[in-house]
XYZ file of C-alpha atoms in Angstrom:
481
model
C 5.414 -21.847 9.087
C 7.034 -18.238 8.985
C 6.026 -16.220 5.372
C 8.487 -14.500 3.456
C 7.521 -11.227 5.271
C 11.130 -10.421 7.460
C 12.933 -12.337 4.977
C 12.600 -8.974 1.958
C 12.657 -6.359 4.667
C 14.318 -3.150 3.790
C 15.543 -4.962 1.071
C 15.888 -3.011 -2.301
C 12.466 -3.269 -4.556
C 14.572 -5.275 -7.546
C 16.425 -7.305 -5.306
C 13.219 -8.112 -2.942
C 11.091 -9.073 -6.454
C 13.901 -11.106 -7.899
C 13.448 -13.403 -4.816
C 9.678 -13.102 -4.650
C 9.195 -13.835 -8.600
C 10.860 -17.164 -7.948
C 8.073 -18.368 -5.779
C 5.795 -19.999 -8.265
C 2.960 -20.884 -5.619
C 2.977 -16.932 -4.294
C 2.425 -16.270 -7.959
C -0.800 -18.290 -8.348
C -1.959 -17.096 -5.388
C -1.586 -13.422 -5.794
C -2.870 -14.101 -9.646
C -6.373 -15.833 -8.604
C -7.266 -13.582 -5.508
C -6.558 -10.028 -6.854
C -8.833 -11.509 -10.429
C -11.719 -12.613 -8.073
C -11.450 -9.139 -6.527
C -11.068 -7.009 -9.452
C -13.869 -8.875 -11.389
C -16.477 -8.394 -8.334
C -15.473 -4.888 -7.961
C -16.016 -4.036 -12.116
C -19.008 -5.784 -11.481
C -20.699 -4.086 -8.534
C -19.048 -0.530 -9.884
C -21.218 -0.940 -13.530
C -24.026 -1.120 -11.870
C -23.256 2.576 -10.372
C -24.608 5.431 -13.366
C -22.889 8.084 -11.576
C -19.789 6.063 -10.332
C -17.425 8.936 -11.717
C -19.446 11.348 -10.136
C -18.951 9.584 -6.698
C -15.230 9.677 -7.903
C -14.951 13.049 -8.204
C -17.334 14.083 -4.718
C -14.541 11.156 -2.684
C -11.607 13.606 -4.104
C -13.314 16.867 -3.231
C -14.067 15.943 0.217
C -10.980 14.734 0.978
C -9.420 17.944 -0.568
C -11.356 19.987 1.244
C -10.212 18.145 5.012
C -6.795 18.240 3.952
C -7.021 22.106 3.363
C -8.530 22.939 6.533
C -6.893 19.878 8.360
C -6.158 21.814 11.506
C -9.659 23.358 12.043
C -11.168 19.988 11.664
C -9.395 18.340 13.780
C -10.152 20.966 16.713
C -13.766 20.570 15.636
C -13.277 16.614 15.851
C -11.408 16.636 19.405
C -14.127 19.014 20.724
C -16.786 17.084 19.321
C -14.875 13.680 20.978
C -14.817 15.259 24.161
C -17.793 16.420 24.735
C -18.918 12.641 24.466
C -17.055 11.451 26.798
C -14.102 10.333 25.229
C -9.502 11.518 25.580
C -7.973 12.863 22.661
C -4.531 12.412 23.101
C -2.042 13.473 19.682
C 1.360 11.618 18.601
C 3.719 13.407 16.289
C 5.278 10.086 15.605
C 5.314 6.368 16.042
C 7.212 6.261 18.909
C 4.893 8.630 21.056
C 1.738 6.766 19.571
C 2.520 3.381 20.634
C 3.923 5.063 24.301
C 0.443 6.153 24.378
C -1.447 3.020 24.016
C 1.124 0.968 25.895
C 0.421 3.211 29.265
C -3.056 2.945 28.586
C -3.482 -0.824 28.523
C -0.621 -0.802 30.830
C -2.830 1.469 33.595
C -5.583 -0.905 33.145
C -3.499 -3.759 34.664
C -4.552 -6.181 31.517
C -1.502 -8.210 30.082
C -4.131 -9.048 26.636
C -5.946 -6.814 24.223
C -7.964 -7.668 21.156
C -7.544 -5.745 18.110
C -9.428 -4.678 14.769
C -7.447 -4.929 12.046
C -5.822 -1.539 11.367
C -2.826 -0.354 9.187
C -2.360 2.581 11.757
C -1.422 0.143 14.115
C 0.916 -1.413 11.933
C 2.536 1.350 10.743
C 3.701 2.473 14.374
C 4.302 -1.010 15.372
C 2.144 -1.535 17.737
C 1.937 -5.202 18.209
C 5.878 -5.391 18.963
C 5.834 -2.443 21.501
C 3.231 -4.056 23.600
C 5.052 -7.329 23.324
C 8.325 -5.500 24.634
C 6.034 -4.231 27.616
C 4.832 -7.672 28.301
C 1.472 -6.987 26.604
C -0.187 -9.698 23.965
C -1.798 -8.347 21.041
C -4.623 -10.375 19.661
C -5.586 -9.838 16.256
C -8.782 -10.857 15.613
C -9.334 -10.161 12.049
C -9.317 -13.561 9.801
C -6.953 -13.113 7.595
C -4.702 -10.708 10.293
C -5.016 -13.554 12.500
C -3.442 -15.950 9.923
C -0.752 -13.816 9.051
C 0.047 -13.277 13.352
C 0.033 -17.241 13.795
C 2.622 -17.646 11.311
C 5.224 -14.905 12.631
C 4.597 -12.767 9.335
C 3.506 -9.761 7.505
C 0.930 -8.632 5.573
C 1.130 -9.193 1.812
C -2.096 -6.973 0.670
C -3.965 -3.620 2.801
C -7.615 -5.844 2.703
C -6.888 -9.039 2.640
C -3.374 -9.720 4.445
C -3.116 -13.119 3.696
C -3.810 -13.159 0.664
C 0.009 -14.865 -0.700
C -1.454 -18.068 1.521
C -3.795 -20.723 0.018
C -5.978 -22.814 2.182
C -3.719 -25.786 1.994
C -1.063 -23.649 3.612
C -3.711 -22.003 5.562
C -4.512 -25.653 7.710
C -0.849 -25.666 8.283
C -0.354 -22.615 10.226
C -3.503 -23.524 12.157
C -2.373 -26.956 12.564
C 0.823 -26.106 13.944
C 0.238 -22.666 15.771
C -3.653 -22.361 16.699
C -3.755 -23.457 20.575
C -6.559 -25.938 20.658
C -6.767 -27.266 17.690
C -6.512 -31.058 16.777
C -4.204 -31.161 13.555
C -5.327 -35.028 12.743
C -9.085 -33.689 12.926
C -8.531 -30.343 10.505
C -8.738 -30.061 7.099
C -8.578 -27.529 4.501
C -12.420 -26.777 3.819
C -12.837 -23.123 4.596
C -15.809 -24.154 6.985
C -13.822 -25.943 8.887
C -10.772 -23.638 9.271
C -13.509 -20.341 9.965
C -15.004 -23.013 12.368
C -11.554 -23.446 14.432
C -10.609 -19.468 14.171
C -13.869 -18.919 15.637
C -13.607 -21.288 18.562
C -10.033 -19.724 19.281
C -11.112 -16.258 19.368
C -14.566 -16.471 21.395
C -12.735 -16.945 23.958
C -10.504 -14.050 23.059
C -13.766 -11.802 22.894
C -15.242 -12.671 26.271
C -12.146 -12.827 28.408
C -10.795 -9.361 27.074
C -10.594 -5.992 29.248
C -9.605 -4.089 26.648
C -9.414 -3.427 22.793
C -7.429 -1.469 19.915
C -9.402 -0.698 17.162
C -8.390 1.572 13.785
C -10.950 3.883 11.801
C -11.965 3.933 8.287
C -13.263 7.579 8.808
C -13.791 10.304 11.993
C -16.516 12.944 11.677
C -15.275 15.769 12.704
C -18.913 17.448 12.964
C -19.509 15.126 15.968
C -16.453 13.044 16.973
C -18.049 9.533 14.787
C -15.710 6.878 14.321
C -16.174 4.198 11.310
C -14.954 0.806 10.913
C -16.088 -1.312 8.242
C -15.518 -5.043 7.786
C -16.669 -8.279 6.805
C -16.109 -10.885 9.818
C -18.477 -8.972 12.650
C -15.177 -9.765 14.904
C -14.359 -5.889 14.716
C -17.921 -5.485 16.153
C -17.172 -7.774 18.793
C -13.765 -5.833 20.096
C -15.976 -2.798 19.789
C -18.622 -3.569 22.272
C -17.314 -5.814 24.250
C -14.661 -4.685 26.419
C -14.514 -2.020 29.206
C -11.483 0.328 27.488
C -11.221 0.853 23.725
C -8.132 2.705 22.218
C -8.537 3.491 18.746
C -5.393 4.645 16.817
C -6.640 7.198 13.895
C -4.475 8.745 11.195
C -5.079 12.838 11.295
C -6.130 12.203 7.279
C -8.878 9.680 8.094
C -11.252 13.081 8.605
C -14.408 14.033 7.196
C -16.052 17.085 7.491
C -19.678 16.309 8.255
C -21.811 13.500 9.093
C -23.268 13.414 5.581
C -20.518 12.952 3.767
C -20.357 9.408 4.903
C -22.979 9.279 2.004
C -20.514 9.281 -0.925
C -17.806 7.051 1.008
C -19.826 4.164 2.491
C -20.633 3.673 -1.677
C -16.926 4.046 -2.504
C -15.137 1.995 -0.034
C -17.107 -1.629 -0.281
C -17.551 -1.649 -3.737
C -13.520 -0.582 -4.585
C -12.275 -2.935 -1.635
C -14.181 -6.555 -1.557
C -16.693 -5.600 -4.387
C -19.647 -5.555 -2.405
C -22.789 -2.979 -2.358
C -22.707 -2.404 1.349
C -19.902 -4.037 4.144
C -21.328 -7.009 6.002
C -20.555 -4.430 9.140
C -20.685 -1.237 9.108
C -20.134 0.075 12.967
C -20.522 3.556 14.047
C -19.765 5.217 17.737
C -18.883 8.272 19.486
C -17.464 8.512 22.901
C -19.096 6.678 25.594
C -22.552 5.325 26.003
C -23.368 4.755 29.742
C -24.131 1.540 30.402
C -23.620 0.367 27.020
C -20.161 -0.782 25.401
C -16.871 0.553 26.555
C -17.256 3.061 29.241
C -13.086 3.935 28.737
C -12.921 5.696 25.178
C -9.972 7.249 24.041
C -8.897 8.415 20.724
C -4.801 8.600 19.213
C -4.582 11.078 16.228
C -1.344 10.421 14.819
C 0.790 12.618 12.459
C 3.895 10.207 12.073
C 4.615 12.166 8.426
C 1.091 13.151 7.461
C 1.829 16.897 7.810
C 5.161 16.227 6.165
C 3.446 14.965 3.063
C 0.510 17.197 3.734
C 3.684 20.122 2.421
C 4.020 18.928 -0.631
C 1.517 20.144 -3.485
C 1.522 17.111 -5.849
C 2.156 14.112 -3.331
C -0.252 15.351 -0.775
C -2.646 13.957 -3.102
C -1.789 10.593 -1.426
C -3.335 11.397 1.767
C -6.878 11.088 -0.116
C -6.607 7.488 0.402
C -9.230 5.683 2.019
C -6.917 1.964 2.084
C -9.593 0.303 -0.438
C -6.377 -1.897 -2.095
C -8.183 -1.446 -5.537
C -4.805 0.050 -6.780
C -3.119 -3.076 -5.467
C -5.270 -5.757 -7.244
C -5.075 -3.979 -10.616
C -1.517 -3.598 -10.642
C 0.836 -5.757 -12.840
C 3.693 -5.603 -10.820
C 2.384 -6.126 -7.200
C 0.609 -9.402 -8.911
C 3.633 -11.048 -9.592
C 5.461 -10.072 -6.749
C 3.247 -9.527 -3.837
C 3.093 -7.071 -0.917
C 6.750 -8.231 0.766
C 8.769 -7.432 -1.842
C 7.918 -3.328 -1.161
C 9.179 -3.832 2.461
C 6.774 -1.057 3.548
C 3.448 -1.473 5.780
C 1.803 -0.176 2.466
C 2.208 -2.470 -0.346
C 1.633 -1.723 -4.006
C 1.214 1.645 -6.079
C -0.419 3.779 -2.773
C 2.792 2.543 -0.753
C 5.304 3.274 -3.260
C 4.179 6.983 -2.958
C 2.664 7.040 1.022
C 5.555 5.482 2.207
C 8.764 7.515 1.013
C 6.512 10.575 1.834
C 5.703 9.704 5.237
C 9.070 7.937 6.395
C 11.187 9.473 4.296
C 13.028 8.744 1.513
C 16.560 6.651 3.134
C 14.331 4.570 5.332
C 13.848 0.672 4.084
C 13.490 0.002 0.441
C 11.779 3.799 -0.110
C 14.491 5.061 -2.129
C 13.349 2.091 -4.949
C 9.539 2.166 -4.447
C 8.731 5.119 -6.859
C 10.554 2.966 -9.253
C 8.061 -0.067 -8.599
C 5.817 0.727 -11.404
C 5.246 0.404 -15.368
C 3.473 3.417 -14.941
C 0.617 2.124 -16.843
C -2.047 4.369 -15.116
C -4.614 1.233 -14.068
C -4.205 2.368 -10.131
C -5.674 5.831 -11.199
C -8.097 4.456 -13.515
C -9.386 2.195 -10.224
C -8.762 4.770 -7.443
C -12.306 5.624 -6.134
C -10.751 9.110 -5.025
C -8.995 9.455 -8.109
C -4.976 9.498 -6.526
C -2.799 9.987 -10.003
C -0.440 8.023 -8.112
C 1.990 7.806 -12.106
C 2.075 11.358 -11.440
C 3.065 11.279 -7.722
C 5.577 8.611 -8.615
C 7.199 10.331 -11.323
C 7.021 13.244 -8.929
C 9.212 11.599 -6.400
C 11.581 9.840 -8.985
C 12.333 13.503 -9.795
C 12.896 14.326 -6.318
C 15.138 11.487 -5.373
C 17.179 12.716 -8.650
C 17.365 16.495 -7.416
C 18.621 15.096 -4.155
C 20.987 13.447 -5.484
C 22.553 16.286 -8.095
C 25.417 17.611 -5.943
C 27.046 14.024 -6.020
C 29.047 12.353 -8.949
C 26.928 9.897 -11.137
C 28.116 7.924 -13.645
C 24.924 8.128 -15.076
C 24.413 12.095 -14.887
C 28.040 12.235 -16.932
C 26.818 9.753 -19.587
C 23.438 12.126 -19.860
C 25.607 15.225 -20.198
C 28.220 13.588 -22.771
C 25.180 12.192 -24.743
C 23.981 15.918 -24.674
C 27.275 17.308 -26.116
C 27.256 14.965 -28.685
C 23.746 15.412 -29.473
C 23.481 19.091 -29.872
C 25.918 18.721 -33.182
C 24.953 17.213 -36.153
C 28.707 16.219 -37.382
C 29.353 14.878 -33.715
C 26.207 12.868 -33.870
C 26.993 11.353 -37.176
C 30.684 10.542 -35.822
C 29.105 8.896 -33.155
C 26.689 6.879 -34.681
C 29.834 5.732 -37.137
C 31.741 4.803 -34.586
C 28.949 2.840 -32.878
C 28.081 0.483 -35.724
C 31.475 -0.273 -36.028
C 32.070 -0.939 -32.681
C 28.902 -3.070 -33.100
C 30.171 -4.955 -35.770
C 31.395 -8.193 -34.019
C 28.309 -8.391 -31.486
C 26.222 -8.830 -34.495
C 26.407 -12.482 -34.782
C 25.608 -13.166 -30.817
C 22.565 -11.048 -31.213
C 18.625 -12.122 -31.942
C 17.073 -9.988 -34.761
C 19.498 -7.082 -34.177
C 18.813 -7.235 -30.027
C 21.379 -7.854 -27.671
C 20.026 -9.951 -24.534
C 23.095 -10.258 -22.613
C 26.110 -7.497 -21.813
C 28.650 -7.675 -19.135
C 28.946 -5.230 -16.830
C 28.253 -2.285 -16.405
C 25.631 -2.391 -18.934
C 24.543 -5.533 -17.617
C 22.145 -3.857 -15.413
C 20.700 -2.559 -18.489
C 20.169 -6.801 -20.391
C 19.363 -7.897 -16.384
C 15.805 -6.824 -17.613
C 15.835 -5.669 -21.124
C 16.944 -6.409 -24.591
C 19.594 -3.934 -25.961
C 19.425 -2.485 -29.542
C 22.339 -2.630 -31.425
C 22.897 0.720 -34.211
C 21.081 0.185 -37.138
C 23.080 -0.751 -40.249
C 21.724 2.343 -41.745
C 21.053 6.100 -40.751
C 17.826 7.830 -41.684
C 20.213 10.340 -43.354
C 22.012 7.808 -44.570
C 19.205 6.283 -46.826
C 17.865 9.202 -47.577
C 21.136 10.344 -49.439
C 22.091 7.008 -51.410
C 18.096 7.354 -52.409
C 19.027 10.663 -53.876
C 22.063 9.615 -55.509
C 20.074 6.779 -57.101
């Protein structure tokens, strides 16, 4: 079973959620996970009396690393390499993933398991060790669903989330060595049961493992990973080499300010108090866990964004999804239709910031928004991303002011007529006569259907026709009378 994943890439957001709305099941799905999410997390969130407060200490911390980025992450490679660990840095996703391919390549393995990690995705790390022969085993649940059925994420926490367990025994069925498809059925037991089987083996066999990080302390060179399965724990101690691959922004400044973030992250993210695992290390540990530690900062557009003073803002994120499962439009349309590693409101600002604005679908994702200001309200480190997004639609229009646009010339004849009151007047004569024989094809003075051009204005919209009467209008035949 392949998802839907490669089918909306790069893809234009309206043309990718046109296809994507059609897909009743993906609709039900998307509907009844991000509700059990969202209710958990307002649940577990009430019971916090200084929950804003926590807000507003998440967004000051993170403020404060991305101001002083560059001394902290001296402090943090210094702090890394003093416990044994290699720092090595990767302007971009190409260098990154030539970094970890030598490594596991120098360690003669041909396998690695792997935490589930965005960074990874985002440089594309899974394909570049396939191209060097390498296999890439992800080991996270709902990761490893999406991998057996040759997809792509649809959500940042729960990647699977556009599957339901009916679908779910398929993919296993069909693509889990192993497993008996006459003996499997759907009950999540069972299908946790046959995941497990299939990746113990994984976990004992394995020389090596990639991991992410949730945070890095840059007071002593800490790495965090929080999850749910204990599978990330398991590519963590087990093996002999562990690579973790660490955006520059995942910094904090001190130890202690774990504090505020190991209450913000469960709670926004599954809606839970406290992460089933919550695993800590720094460097190496002789004779305990990996004794090969290394460490990939990657910039990849970080410092790019970093530049700008209202979309830096993005770079706060911590990749709880909360903005994700409150969001109207990624409900009914999932993560594909974005075609970005970073679904949802956070990717439709992280992702034309970091890649740039021509690559994929970026051009359309500030545009993939009502702008109704529920991602903000959930953010735990309070990203306004209506603001970024309106920032960028801006942006993409200054770009785009030293080339002819039929809709730039319609703004600036609109003006001219505007900025007279006998020209307006004309107009708006002219335009209810002109209306005057669409009148009987429309629905209480709405037109729901024009041909083109303006049908890309009716495609999702009702248009008004002129009203019968002007303000002014009235207002003298009242006078009169």
């Amino acid at each position: 079973m392949t998802g839907t994943g490669n089918i909306v890439a790069n893809l234009p957001f309206p043309t990718a959620a046109g296809r994507e709305l059609a897909n009743a099941q993906l609709r039900a799905n998307l509907r009844r996970a991000t509700h059990t999410i969202r209710d958990r997390r307002l649940s577990v969130v009430g019971e916090v009396p200084d929950w804003e407060a926590l807000r507003r200490a998440g967004a000051a911390i993170k403020d404060d690393v991305l101001a002083r980025l560059p001394e902290l992450l001296e402090q943090f490679e210094a702090a890394v390499t003093a416990a044994g660990a290699t720092v090595h840095w990767a302007r971009d996703a190409a260098e990154a993933g030539e970094i970890v391919t030598r490594l596991v390549t120098e360690t003669g393995s041909r396998e690695v398991v792997k935490v589930k990690s965005m960074a990874t995705q985002e440089i594309g790390l899974n394909e570049r060790l396939a191209d060097a022969g390498i296999e890439a085993v992800e080991t996270d649940l709902a990761e490893l669903i999406v991998q057996l059925a040759d997809d792509t994420p649809s959500h940042i926490l729960v990647p699977a989330i556009h599957y339901n367990r009916r679908q779910i025994r398929d993919i296993f069925a069909g693509r889990m060595p192993g497993v008996d498809p006459s003996a499997l059925s759907d009950d999540p037991p069972a299908l946790a049961e046959a995941a497990r089987r299939h990746l113990r083996a994984k976990f004992l066999s394995a020389r090596v493992a990639i991991s992410g990080a949730n945070f890095a302390v840059a007071e002593t060179g800490t790495l965090v990973v929080l999850e749910s399965e204990g599978n990330g724990r398991m590519c963590l101690t087990l093996p002999e080499t562990l690579i973790s691959v660490v955006g520059v922004e995942k910094l904090l400044p001190t130890f202690r300010d774990l504090e505020v973030f190991l209450q913000l992250l469960p709670r926004s993210s599954t809606g839970e108090r406290m992460n089933p695992y919550t695993s800590l290390w720094t460097g190496v540990t002789p004779g305990d866990g990996p004794q090969n530690v290394h460490v990939v900062l990657v910039d990849n557009g970080r410092t790019d964004t970093l530049a700008d003073p209202v979309g830096r803002q993005a770079l706060r994120c911590i990749r709880c999804s909360a903005c994700l499962n409150v969001c109207p439009v990624y409900e009914r349309v999932g993560g594909h239709a974005y075609g970005s590693v970073y679904p949802g409101p956070i990717g439709a600002i992280l992702s034309p910031q970091m890649t740039g604005p021509d690559a994929g679908a970026n051009r359309t994702l500030p545009y993939a928004s009502t702008l109704c200001g529920a991602c903000f309200d959930a953010c735990p480190v309070r990203i306004d991303i209506p603001e970024v997004l309106v920032h960028l639609r801006q942006r993409g229009v200054d770009a785009k002011r030293h080339r002819p646009s039929a809709e730039r010339t319609a703004m600036r004849a609109m003006s001219w007529v505007m900025r007279d009151r006998r020209r307006y007047a004309a107009a708006l004569r002219a335009a209810r006569r002109g209306s005057a024989p669409l009148r009987p094809a429309s629905h209480a003075g709405q037109l729901r259907r024009l041909p083109w051009p303006l049908s890309a204005w009716t495609a999702s919209r009702d248009a008004p026709l002129p009203a019968r009467q002007t303000f002014r209008e009235w207002w003298a035949a009242r006078e009169r009378g």
